[in-house]
Short mmCIF file of C-alpha atoms in Angstrom, two decimals:
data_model
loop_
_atom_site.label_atom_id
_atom_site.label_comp_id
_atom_site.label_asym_id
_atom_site.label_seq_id
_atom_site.Cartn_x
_atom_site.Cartn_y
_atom_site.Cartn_z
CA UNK A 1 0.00 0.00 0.00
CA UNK A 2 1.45 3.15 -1.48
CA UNK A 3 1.13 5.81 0.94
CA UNK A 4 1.00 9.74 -0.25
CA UNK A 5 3.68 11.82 0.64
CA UNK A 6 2.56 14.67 2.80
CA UNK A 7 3.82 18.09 1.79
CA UNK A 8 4.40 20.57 5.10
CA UNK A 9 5.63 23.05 2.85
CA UNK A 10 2.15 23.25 0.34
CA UNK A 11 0.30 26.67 1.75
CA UNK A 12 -1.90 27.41 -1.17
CA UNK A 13 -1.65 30.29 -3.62
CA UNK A 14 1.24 32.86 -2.84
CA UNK A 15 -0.08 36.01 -1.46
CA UNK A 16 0.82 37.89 -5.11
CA UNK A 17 -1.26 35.44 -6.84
CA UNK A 18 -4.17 35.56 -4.25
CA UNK A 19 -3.99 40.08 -4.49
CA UNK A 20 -4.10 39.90 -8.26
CA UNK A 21 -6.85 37.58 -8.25
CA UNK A 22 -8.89 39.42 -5.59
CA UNK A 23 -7.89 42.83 -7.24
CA UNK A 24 -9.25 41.65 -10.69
CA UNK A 25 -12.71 40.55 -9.08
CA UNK A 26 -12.89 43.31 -7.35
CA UNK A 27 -12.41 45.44 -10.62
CA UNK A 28 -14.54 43.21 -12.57
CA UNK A 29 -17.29 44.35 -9.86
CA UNK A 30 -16.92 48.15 -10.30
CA UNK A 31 -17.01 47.75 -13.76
CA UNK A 32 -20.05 45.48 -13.89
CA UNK A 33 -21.97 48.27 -10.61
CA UNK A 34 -21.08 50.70 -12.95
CA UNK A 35 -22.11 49.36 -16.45
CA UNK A 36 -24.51 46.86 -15.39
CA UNK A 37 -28.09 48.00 -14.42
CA UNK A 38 -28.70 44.28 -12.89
CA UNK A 39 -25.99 45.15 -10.69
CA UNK A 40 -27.67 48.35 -9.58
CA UNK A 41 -30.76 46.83 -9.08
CA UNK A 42 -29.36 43.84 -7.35
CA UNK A 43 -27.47 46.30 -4.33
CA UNK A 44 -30.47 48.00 -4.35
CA UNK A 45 -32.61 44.73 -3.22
CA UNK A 46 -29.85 43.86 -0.98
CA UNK A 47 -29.99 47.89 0.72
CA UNK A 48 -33.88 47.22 1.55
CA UNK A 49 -33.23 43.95 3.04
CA UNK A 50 -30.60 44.74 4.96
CA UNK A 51 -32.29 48.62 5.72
CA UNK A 52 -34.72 47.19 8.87
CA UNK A 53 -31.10 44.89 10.47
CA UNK A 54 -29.20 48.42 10.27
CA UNK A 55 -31.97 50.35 11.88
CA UNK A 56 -31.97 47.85 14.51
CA UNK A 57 -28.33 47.83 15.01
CA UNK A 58 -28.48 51.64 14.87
CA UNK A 59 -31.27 51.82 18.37
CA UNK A 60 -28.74 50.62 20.58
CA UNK A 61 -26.25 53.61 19.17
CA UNK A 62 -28.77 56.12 19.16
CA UNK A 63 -29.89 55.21 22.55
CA UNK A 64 -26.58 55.63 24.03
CA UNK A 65 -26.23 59.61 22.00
CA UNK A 66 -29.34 60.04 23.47
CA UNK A 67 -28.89 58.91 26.54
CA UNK A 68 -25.65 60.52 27.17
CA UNK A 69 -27.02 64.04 25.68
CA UNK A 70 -29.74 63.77 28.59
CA UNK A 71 -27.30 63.42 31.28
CA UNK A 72 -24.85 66.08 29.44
CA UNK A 73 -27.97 68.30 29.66
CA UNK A 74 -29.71 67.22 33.04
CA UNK A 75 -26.24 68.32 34.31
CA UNK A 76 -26.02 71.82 32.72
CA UNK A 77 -29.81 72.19 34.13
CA UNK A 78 -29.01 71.14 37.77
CA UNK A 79 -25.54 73.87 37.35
CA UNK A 80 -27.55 76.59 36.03
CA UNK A 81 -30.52 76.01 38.87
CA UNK A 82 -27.85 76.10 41.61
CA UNK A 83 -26.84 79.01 39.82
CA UNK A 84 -30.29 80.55 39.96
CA UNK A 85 -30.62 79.83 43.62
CA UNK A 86 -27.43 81.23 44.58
CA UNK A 87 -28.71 84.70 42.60
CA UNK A 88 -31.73 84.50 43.53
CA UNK A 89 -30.40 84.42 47.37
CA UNK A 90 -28.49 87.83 46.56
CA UNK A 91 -30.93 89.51 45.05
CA UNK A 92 -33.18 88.53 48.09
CA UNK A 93 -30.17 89.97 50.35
CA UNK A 94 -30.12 92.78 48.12
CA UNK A 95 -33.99 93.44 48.03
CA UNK A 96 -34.02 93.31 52.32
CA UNK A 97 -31.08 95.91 52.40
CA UNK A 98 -32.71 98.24 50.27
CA UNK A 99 -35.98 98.03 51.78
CA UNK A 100 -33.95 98.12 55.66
CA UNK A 101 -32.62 101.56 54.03
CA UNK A 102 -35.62 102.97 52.70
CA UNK A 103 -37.66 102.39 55.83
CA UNK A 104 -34.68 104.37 57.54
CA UNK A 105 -35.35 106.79 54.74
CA UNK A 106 -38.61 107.08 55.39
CA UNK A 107 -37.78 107.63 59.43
CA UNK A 108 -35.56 110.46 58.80
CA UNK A 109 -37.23 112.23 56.73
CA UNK A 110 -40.28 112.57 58.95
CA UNK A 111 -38.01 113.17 62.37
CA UNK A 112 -36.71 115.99 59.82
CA UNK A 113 -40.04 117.18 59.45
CA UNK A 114 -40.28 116.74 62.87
CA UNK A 115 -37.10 118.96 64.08
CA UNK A 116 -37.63 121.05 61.65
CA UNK A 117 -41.13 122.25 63.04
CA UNK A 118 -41.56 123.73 66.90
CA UNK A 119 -39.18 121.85 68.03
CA UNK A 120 -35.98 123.67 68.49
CA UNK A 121 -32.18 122.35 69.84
CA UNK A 122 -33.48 118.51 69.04
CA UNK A 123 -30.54 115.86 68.75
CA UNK A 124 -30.76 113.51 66.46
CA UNK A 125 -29.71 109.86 67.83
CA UNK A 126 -29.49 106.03 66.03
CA UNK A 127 -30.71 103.01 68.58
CA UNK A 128 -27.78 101.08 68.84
CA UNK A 129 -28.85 98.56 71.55
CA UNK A 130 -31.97 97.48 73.39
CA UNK A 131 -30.33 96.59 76.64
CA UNK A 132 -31.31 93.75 79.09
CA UNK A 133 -34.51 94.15 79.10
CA UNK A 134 -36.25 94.65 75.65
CA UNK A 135 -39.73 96.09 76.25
CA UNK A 136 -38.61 98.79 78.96
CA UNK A 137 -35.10 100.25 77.87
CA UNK A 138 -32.64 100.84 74.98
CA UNK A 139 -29.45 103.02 74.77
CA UNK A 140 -28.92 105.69 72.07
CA UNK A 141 -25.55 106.62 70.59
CA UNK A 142 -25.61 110.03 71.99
CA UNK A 143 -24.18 111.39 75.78
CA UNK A 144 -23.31 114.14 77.44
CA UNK A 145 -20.57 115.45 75.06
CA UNK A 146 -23.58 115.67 72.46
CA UNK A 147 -25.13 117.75 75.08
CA UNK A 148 -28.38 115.31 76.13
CA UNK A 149 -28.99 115.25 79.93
CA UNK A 150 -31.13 112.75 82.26
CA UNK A 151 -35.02 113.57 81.94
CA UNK A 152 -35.02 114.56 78.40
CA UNK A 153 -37.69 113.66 76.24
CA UNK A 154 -37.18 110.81 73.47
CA UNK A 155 -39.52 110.31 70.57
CA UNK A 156 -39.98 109.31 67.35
CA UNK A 157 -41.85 110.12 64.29
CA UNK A 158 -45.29 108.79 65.89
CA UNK A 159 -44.73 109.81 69.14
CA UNK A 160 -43.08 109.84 72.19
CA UNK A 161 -40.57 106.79 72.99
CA UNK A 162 -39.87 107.63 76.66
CA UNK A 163 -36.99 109.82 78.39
CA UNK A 164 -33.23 109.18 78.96
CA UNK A 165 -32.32 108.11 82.24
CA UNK A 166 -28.78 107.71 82.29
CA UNK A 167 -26.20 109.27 80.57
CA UNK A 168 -22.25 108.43 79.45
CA UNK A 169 -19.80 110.18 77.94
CA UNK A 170 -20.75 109.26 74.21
CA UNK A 171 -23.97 107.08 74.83
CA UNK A 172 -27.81 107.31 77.32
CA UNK A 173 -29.95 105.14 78.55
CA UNK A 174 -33.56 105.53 77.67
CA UNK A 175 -36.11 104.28 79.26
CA UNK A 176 -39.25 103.64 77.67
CA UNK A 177 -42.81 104.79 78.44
CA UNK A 178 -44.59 101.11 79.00
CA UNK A 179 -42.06 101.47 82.32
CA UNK A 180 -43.97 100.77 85.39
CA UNK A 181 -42.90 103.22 86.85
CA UNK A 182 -43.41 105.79 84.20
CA UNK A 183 -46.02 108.66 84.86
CA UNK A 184 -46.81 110.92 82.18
CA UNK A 185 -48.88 114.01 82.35
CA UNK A 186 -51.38 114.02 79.09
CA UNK A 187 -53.92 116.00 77.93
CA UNK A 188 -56.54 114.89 75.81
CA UNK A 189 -55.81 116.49 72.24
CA UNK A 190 -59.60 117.05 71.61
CA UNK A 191 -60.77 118.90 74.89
CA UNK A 192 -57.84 119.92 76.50
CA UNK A 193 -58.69 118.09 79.57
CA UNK A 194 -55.54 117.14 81.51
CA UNK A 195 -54.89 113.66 83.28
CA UNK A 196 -52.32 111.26 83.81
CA UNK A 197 -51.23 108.08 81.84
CA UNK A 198 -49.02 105.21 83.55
CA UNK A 199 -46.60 102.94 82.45
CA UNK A 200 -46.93 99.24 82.31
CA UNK A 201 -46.32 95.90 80.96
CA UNK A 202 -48.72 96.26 77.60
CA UNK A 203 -47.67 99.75 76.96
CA UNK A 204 -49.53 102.64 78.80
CA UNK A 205 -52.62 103.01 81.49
CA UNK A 206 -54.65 106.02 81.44
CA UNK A 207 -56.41 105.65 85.31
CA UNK A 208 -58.48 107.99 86.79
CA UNK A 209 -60.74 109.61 84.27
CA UNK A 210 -63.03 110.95 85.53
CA UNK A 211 -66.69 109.49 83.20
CA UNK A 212 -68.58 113.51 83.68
CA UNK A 213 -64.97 114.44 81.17
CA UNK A 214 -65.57 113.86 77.86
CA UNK A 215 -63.58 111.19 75.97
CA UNK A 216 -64.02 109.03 73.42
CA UNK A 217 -62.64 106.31 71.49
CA UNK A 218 -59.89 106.85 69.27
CA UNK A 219 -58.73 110.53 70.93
CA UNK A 220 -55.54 110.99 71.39
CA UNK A 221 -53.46 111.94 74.23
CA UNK A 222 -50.37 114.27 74.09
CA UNK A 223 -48.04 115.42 76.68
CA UNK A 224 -49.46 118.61 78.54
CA UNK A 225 -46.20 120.44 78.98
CA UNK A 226 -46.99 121.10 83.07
CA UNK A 227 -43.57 119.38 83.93
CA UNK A 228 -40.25 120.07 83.59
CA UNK A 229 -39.35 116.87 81.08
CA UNK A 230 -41.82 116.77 78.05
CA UNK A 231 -42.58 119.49 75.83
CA UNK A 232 -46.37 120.22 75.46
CA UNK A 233 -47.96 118.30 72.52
CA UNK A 234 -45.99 115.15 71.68
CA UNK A 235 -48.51 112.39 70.71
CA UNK A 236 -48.19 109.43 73.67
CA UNK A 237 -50.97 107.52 72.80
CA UNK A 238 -54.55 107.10 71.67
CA UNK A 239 -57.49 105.46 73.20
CA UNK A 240 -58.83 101.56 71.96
CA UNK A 241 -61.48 100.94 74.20
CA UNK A 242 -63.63 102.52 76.73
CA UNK A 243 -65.95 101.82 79.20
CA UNK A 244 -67.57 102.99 83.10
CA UNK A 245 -66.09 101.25 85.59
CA UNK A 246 -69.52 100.18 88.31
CA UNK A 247 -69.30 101.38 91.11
CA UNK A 248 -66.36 104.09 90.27
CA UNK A 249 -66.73 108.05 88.99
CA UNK A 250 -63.49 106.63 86.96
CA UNK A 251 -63.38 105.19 83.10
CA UNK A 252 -61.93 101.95 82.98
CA UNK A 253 -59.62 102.27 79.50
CA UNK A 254 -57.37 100.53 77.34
CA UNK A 255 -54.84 102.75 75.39
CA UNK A 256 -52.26 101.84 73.06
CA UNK A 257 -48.66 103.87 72.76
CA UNK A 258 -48.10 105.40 69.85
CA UNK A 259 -44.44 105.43 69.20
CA UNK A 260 -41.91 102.94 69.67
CA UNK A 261 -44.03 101.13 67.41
CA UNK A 262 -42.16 98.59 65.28
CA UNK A 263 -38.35 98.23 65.17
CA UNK A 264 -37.22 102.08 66.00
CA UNK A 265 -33.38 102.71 64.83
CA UNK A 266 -33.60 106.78 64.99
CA UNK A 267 -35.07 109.05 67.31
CA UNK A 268 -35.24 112.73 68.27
CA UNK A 269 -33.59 113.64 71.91
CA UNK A 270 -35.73 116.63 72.70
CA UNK A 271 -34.37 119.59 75.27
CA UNK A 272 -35.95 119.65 78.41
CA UNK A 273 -39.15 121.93 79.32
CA UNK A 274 -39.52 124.94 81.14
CA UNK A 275 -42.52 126.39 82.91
CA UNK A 276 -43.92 129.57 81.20
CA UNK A 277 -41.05 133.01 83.10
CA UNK A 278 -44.69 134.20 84.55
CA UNK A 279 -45.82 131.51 86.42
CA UNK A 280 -43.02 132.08 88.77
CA UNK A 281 -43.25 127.88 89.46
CA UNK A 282 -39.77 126.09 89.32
CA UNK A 283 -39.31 123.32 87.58
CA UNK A 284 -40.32 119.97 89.02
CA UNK A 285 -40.26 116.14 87.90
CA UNK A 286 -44.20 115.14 88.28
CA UNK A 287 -43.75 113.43 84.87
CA UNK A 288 -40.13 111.36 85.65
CA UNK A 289 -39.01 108.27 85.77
CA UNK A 290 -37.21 106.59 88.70
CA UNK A 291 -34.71 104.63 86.71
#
């Protein structure tokens, strides 16, 4: 039995052989796409097979563009709505300073109006603390080398604020009129008709009115000028309810102060009163405040 050699060194057509061959198909193929309408119309059927397998192959890629656009873009949103929020928190900063300002404005302008009136020799003064206790004192960045002395008035644009009851070099202490022991001689604007109004933890206490004086609700009281500390006319508060008191020739009232209302940051230090030269009555404290 003849047995066939076996050839380890037989590896086909040599690689020039296998290019020219491949090159002259591949040329015969132009030629034929190009000069053969069969041709055309046969890579046209194969293009509409083949059309619904590239779409499909195509989701996957288009997915991915799409999905990485989103993120691309979710990211840009969630920069530029940080960036929002972070402007948006200056321009509410902004918006509270301006409005802080203009109500300070709006405070000057009327303790301009104010000074600039009857008053005369007023001192113009900026809160700058409310001491240890909020609702009876606060301290004013004016003293004695600004001229202001113990007893003199303190008000604001609405009314009077209460009277300064101790004084430093540069700053005073003023102590408000809803101070218990706070008594204020008033007048009702209206009639004239002089009483008294207290001090005490809601504000101020008009006792003692008589019911055969006329008062009503809403009239307002202002200082009456008979003592030695607050200048006659300075609106101290106005009348909310009002009733007779059985049993008592008295009106049992509730009055609200007028100012000191709100947050105050400027006031008016007002020079100290003095009785009328003819009276020939020295000056006296019935309207102080023990401090």
């Amino acid at each position: 039995m003849t047995q066939e050699s076996l050839h380890f060194t037989d590896r086909g057509l040599k690689p020039l052989t296998k290019f020219i061959l491949l090159s002259s198909c591949a040329l015969a193929l132009l030629i034929a796409d190009m000069r053969l309408s069969a041709m055309q119309r046969a890579r046209s059927s194969i293009l509409t097979v083949l059309a619904p397998l590239q779409q499909l192959l195509q989701k996957p890629v288009d997915a991915f563009a799409d999905g990485r656009e989103f993120i691309t873009h979710q990211s840009a949103l969630v920069s530029y709505n940080k960036k929002l929020a972070a402007d948006n928190a200056v321009l509410n900063a902004q918006l509270a300073q301006t409005q802080t300002l203009e109500r300070e404005n709006a405070q000057l302008k009327q303790l301009l109006q104010l000074s600039s009136g009857s008053l005369n020799h007023v001192a113009a003064a900026r809160v700058v603390a409310t001491g240890g206790d909020l609702s009876e004192r606060l301290t004013i960045d004016k003293g004695s080398a600004d001229g202001v002395q113990a007893g003199q008035a303190v008000v604001d644009a609405q009314g009077l604020i209460g009277q300064v009851t101790a004084v430093s070099t540069h700053y005073a202490q003023v102590t408000l009129v809803r101070y218990q022991n706070s008594v204020i001689p008033v007048m009702v604007a209206r009639t004239g008709f002089r009483s008294l109004i207290y001090g005490d933890a809601h504000g101020t206490d008009l006792r003692y009115f008589p019911t055969d004086a006329d008062l009503r609700v809403g009239d307002v009281l202002v200082t009456s000028g008979i003592d030695a500390n607050y200048p006659a006319g300075i609106p101290v508060a106005r009348v909310q309810r009002l009733e007779t008191a059985v049993g008592t020739p008295y009106y049992r009232t509730q009055t609200v102060a007028l100012g000191g209302l709100g947050a105050v940051q400027h006031v008016l230090v007002l020079p100290l009163n003095r009785p009328p030269a003819d009276t020939g009555l020295p000056a006296h404290n019935a309207g102080g405040v023990t401090p």
